[in-house]
CSV table of C-alpha atoms in Angstrom, one decimal:
chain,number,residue,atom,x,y,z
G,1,UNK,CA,-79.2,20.0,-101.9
G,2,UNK,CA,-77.8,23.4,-101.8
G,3,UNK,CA,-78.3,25.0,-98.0
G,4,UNK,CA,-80.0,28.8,-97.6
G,5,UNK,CA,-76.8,30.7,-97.8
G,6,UNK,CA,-78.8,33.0,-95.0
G,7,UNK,CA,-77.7,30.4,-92.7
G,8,UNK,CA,-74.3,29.1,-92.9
G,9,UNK,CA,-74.3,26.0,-90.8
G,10,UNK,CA,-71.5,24.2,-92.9
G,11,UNK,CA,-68.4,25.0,-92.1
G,12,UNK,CA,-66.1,24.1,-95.1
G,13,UNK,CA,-62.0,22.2,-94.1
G,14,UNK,CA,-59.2,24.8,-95.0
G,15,UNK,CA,-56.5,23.5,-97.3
G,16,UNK,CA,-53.4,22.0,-96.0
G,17,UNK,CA,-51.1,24.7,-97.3
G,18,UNK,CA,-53.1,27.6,-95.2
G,19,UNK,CA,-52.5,28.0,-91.7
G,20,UNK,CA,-54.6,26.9,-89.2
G,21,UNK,CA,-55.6,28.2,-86.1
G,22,UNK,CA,-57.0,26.6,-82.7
G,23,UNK,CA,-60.4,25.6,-82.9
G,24,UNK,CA,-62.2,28.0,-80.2
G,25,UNK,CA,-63.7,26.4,-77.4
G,26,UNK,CA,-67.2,26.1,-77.2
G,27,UNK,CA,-69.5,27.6,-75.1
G,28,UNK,CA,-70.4,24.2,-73.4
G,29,UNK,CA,-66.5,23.3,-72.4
G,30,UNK,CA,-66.0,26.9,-71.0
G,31,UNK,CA,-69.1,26.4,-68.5
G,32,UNK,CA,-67.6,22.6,-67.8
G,33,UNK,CA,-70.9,20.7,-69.4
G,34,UNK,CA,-67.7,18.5,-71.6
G,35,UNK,CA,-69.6,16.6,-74.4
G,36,UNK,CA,-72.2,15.5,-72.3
G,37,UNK,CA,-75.7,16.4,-72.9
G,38,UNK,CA,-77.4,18.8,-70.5
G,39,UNK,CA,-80.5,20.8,-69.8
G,40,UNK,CA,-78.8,24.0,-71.8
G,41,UNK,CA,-78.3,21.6,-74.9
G,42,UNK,CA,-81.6,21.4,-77.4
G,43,UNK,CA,-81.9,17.6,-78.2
G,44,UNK,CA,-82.9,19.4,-82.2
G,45,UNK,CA,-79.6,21.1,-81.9
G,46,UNK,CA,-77.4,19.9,-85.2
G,47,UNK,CA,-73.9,17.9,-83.9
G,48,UNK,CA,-72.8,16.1,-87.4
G,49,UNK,CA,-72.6,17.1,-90.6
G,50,UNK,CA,-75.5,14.7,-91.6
G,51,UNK,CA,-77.4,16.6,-89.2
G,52,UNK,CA,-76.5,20.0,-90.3
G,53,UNK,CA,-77.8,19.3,-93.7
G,54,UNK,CA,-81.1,18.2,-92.6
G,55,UNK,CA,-81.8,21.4,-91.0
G,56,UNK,CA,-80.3,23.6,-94.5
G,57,UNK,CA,-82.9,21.3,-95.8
G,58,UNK,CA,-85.5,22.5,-94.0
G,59,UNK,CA,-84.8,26.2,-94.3
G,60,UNK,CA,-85.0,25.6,-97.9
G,61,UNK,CA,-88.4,24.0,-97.9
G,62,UNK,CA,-89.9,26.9,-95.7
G,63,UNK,CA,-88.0,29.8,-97.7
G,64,UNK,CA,-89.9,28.1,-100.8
G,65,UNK,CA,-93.2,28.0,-99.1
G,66,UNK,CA,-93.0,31.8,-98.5
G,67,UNK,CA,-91.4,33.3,-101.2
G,68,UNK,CA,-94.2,31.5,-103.6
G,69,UNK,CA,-96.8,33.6,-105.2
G,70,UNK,CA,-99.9,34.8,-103.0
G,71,UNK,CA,-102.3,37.3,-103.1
G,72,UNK,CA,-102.1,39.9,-100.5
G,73,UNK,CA,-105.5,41.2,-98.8
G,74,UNK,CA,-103.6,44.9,-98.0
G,75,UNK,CA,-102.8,47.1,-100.9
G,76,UNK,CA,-99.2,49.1,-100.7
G,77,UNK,CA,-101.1,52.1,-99.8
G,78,UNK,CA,-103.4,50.7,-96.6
G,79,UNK,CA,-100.4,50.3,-94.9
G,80,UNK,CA,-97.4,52.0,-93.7
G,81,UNK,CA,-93.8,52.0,-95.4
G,82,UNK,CA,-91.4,49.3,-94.8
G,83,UNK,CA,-87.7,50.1,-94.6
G,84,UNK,CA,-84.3,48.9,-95.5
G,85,UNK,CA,-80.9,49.7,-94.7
G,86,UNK,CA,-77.9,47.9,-94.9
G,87,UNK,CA,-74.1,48.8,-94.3
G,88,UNK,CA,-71.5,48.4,-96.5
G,89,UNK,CA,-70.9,45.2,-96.1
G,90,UNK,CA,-73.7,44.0,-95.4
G,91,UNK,CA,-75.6,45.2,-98.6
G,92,UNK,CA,-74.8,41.5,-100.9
G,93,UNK,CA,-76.8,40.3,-97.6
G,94,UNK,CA,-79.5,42.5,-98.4
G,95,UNK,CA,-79.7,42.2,-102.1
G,96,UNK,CA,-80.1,37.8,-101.7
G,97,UNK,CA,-83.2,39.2,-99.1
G,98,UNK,CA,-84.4,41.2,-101.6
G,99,UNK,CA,-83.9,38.7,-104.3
G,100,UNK,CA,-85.2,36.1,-102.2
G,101,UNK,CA,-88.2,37.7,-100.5
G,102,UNK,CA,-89.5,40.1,-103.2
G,103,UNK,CA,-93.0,38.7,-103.3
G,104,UNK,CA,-93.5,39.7,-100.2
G,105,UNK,CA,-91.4,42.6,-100.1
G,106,UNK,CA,-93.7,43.8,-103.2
G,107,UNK,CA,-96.7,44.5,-101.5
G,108,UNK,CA,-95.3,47.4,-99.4
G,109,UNK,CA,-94.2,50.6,-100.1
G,110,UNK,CA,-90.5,50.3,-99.8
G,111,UNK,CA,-88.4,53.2,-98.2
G,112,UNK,CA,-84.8,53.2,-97.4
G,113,UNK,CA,-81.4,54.4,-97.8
G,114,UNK,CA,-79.7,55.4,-100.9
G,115,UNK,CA,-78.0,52.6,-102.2
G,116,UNK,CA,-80.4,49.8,-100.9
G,117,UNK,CA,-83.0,52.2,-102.9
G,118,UNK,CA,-81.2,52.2,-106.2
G,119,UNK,CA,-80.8,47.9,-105.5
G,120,UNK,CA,-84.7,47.4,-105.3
G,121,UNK,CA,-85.3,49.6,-108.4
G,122,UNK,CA,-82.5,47.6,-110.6
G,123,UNK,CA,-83.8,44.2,-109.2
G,124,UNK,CA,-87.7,44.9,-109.6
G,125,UNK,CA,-87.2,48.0,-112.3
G,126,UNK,CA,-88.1,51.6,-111.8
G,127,UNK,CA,-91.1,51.8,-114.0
G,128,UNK,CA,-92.4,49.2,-112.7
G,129,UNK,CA,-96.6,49.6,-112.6
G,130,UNK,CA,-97.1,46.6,-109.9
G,131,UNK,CA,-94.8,48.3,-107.6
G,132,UNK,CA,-95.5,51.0,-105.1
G,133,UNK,CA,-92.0,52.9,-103.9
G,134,UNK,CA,-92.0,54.9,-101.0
G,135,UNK,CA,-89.4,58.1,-100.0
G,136,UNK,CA,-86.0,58.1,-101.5
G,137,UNK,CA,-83.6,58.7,-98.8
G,138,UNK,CA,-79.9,59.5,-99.0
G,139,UNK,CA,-77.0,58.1,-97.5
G,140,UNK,CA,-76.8,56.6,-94.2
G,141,UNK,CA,-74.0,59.0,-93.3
G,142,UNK,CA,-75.3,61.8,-95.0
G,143,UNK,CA,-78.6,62.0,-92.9
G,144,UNK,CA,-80.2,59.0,-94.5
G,145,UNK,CA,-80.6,57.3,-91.3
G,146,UNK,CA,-82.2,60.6,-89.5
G,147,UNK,CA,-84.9,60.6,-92.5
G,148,UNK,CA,-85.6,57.2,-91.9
G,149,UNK,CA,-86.2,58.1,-87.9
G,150,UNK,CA,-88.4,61.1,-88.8
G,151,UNK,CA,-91.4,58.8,-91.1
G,152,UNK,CA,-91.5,57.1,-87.3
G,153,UNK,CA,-92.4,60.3,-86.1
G,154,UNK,CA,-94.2,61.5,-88.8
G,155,UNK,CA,-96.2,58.1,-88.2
G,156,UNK,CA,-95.4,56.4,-91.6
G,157,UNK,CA,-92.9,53.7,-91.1
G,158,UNK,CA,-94.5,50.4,-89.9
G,159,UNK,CA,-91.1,48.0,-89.9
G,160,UNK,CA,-87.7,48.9,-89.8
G,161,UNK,CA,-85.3,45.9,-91.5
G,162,UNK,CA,-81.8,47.1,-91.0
G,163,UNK,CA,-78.7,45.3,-91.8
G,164,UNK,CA,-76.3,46.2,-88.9
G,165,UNK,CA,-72.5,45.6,-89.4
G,166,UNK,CA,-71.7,44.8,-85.8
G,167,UNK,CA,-67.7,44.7,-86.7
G,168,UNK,CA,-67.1,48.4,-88.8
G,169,UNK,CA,-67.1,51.7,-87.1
G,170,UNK,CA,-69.3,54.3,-88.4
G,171,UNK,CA,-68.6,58.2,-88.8
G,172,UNK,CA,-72.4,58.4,-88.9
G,173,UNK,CA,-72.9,56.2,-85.4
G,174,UNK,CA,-75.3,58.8,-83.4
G,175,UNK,CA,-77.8,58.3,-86.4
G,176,UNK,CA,-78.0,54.8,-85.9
G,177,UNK,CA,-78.4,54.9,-82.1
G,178,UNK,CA,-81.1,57.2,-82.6
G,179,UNK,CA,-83.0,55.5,-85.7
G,180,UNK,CA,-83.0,52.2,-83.1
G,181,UNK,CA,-83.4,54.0,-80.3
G,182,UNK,CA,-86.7,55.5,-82.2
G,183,UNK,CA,-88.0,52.6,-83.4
G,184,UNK,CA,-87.7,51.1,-79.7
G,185,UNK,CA,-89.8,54.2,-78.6
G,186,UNK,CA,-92.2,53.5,-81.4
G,187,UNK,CA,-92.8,50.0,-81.0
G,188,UNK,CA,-92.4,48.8,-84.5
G,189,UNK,CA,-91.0,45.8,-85.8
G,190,UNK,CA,-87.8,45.8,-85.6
G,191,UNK,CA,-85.1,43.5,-87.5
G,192,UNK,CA,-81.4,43.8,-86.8
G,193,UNK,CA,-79.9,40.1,-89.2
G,194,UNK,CA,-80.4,38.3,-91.9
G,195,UNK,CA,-82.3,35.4,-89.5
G,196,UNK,CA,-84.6,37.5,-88.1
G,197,UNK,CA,-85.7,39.2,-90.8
G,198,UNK,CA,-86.0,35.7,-92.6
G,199,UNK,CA,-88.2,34.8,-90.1
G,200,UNK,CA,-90.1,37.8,-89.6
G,201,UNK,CA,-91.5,37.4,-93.7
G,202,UNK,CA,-93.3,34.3,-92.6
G,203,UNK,CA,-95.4,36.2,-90.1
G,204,UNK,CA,-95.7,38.9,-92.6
G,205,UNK,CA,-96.6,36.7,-95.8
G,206,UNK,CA,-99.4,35.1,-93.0
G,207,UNK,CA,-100.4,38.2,-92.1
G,208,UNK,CA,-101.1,39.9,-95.5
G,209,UNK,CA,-102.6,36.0,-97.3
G,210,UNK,CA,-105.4,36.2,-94.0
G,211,UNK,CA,-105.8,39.8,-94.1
G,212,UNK,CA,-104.3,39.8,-90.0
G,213,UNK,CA,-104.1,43.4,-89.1
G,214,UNK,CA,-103.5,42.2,-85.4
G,215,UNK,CA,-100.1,40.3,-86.7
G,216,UNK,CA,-98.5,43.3,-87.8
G,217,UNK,CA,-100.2,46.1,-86.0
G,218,UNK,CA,-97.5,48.2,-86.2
G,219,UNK,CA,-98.0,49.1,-90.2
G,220,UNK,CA,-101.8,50.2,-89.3
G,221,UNK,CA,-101.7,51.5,-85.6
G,222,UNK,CA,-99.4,54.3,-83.7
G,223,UNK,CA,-98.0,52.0,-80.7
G,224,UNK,CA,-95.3,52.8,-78.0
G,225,UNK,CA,-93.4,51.3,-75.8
G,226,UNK,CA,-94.2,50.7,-72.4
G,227,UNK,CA,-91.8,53.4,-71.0
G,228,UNK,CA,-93.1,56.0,-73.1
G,229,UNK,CA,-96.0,56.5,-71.2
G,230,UNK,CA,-94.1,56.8,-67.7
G,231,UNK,CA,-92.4,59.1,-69.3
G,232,UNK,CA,-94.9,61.3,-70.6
G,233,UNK,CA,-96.1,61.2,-66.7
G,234,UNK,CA,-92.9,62.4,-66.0
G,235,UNK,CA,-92.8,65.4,-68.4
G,236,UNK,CA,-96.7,66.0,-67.4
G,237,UNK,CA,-95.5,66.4,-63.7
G,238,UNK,CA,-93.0,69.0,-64.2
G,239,UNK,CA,-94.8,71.0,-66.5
G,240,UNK,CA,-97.4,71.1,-64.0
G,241,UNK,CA,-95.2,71.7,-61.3
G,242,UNK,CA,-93.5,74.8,-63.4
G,243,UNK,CA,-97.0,76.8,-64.3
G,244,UNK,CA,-98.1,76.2,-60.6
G,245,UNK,CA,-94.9,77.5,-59.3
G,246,UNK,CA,-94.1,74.7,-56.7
G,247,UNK,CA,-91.0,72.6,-56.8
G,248,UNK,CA,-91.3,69.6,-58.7
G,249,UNK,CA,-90.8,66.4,-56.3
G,250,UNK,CA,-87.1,64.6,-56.5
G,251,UNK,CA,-87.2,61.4,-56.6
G,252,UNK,CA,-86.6,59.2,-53.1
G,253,UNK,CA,-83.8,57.0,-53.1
G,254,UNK,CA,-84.9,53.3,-51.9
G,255,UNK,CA,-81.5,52.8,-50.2
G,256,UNK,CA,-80.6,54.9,-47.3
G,257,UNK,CA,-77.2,56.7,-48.8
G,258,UNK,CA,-75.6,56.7,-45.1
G,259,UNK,CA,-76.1,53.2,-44.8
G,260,UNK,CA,-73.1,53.2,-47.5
G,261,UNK,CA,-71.5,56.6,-46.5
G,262,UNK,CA,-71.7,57.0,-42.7
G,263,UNK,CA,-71.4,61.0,-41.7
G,264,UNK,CA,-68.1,60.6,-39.2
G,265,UNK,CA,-67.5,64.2,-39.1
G,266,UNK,CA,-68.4,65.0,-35.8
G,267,UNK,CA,-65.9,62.0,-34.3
G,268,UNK,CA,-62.9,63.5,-36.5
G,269,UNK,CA,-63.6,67.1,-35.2
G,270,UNK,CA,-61.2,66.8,-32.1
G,271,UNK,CA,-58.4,65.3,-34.1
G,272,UNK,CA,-58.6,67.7,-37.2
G,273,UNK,CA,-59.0,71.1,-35.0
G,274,UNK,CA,-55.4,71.2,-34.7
G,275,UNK,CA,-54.3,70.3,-38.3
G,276,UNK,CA,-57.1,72.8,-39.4
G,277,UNK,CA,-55.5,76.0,-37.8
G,278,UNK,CA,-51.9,75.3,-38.5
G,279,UNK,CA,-53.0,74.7,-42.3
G,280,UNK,CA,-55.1,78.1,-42.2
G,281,UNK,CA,-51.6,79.8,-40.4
G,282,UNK,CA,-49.9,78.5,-43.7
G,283,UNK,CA,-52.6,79.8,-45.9
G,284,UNK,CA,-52.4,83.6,-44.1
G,285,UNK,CA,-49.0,83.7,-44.0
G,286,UNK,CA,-48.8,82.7,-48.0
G,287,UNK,CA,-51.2,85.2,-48.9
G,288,UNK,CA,-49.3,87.9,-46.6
G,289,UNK,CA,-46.7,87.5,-49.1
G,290,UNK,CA,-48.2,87.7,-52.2
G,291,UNK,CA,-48.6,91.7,-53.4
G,292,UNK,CA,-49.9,93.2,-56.2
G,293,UNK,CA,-48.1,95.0,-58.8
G,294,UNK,CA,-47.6,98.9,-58.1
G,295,UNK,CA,-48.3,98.7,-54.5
G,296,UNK,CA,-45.3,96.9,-52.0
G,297,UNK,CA,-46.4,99.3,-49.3
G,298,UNK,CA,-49.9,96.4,-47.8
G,299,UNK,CA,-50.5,92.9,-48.8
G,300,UNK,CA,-53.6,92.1,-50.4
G,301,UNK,CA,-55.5,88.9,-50.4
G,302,UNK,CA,-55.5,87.1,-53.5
G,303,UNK,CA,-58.6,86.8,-55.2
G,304,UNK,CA,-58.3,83.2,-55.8
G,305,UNK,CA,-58.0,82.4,-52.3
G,306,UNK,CA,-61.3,84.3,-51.3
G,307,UNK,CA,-63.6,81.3,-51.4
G,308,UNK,CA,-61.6,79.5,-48.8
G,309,UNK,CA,-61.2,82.6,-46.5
G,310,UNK,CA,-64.8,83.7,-46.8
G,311,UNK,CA,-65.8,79.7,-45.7
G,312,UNK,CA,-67.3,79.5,-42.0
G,313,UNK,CA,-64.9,78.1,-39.8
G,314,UNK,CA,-67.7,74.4,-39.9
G,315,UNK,CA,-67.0,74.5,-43.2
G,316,UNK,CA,-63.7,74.7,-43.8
G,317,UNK,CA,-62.1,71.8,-42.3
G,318,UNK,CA,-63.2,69.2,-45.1
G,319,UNK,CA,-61.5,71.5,-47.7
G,320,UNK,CA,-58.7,73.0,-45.5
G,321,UNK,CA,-57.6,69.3,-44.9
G,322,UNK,CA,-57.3,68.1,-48.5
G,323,UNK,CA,-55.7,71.4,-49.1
G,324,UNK,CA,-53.1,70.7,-46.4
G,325,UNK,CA,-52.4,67.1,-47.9
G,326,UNK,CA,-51.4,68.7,-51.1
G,327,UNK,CA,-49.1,71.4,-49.3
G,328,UNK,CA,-47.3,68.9,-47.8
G,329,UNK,CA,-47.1,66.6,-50.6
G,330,UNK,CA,-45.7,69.6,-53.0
G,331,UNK,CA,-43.3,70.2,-50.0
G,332,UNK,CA,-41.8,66.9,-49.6
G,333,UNK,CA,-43.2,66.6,-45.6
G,334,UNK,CA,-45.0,63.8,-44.5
């Protein structure tokens, strides 16, 4: 039987003539578990070959369950658009899911990025009357990613399948923080791989067959995350605290800083008193020879010296001290 070719499981031998590498250690050697069979190891977990192509089998049975013909209780237009972006190289992943799961795919109004755009239109064709398309972006780094992000705010974007190439950099990268970071805020369904998006078209095929709002609530239903609404009490509580006039309240720390960062000023007074004059001495006597251009006749203060003069004598020592360090550093002293 031929395995899914969304999950590789088989790893094919390497020819004699090519140069091998050393096999990586696993996971369960590095944390000293040997081959022996512990608690972190599922007994369903594939160790042979024989075994490995079992579970392909399996995938295969399910992927043709779902992506058989079914009637769909939700029409393209009850529910929100679903999107899909891919990167570069990850767009012949996204045309097998598209090939592969276009019956369900079909029932939804279908927004994404350029090129994975033009891929559904060649695939299912342009004119085609049973299919509903949504918004046309552009390019992911030409602000396809943002337009993406703004149907969340604009409240029209119920799942978000997106491709990510973990291993490329991308000139466009703060887009595709934010489009996550969005979709996070907005609670939607969220799918990063090729596996969980796999999975996620069996709860979706369920969902539209039964007519489940409640499965896939996002594509019906504004939701948020969790912190969003701490956060709105946040936002609430300064406004408040500007139109009333009053001082918004900081937040308390739950650990006492001095525990970590004990004040020992006052014991160091006696010993830094004398370090503190004889490095103020040097700072006078400095500035008593500095003079401005056109007048030799009186010494002026340097301007740049002005906030250390104009210090309270409690105030200086901290910064006269460090000062003094780097005086006798740059002089060679000790």
């Amino acid at each position: 039987p031929k395995p899914n070719p969304q999950l590789h499981i088989i790893h094919k031998p390497q020819p004699n003539n090519q140069i091998n590498m050393a096999p990586r250690e696993s996971f369960r050697n590095q944390m000293g578990m040997g081959d022996k069979r512990g608690s972190r190891m599922s007994a369903f977990m594939p160790t042979t070959d024989e075994t490995r192509m079992t579970l392909a089998e399996e995938v295969e049975a399910l992927a043709d369950d779902v992506t058989a013909p079914f009637d769909s209780k939700f029409a393209p237009s009850d529910m929100r658009q679903l999107a899909l972006v891919a990167h570069n190289h990850m767009k012949p992943a996204m045309k097998e899911f598209i090939e592969t799961y276009a019956e369900i795919l079909q029932n939804f109004r279908i927004t994404g990025t350029q090129t994975t755009m033009r891929m559904c239109k060649s695939l299912w064709g342009e004119d085609n009357p049973k299919i509903e398309y949504g918004l046309a972006c552009t390019s992911g780094p030409l602000g396809g990613d943002a337009q993406v992000a703004a149907l969340m705010c604009m409240e029209d974007l119920g799942a978000l399948i997106f491709f990510v190439d973990p291993l490329s950099a991308h000139p466009h990268q703060a887009d595709i923080d934010s489009l996550i970071r969005l979709a996070n805020c907005g609670n939607v369904i969220v799918c990063l791989n090729p596996t969980s998006a796999m999975s996620m078209m069996h709860t979706i095929k369920c969902a539209l067959g039964k007519g489940s709002r409640g499965m896939i609530p996002s594509f019906f239903e504004t939701l948020e995350s969790p912190a969003v609404a701490e956060y709105k009490a946040g936002q609430n509580a300064a406004l408040q605290a500007v139109v009333s006039g009053t001082p918004a309240a900081r937040p308390t720390l739950a650990v006492d800083p001095s525990a970590y960062f004990p004040n020992t000023e006052e014991e160091d007074d006696d010993e830094d008193d004398e370090d503190d004059e004889a490095v103020g001495d040097m700072i006078e006597e400095m500035q008593s020879k500095v003079r401005f251009s056109g007048d030799e006749a009186a010494p002026k203060r340097v301007n740049r010296a002005s906030t250390l003069i104009g210090l309270k004598k409690e105030k200086k020592k901290g910064t006269l001290k460090k000062i003094g360090k780097s005086i006798r550093r740059l002089a060679g002293g000790s």
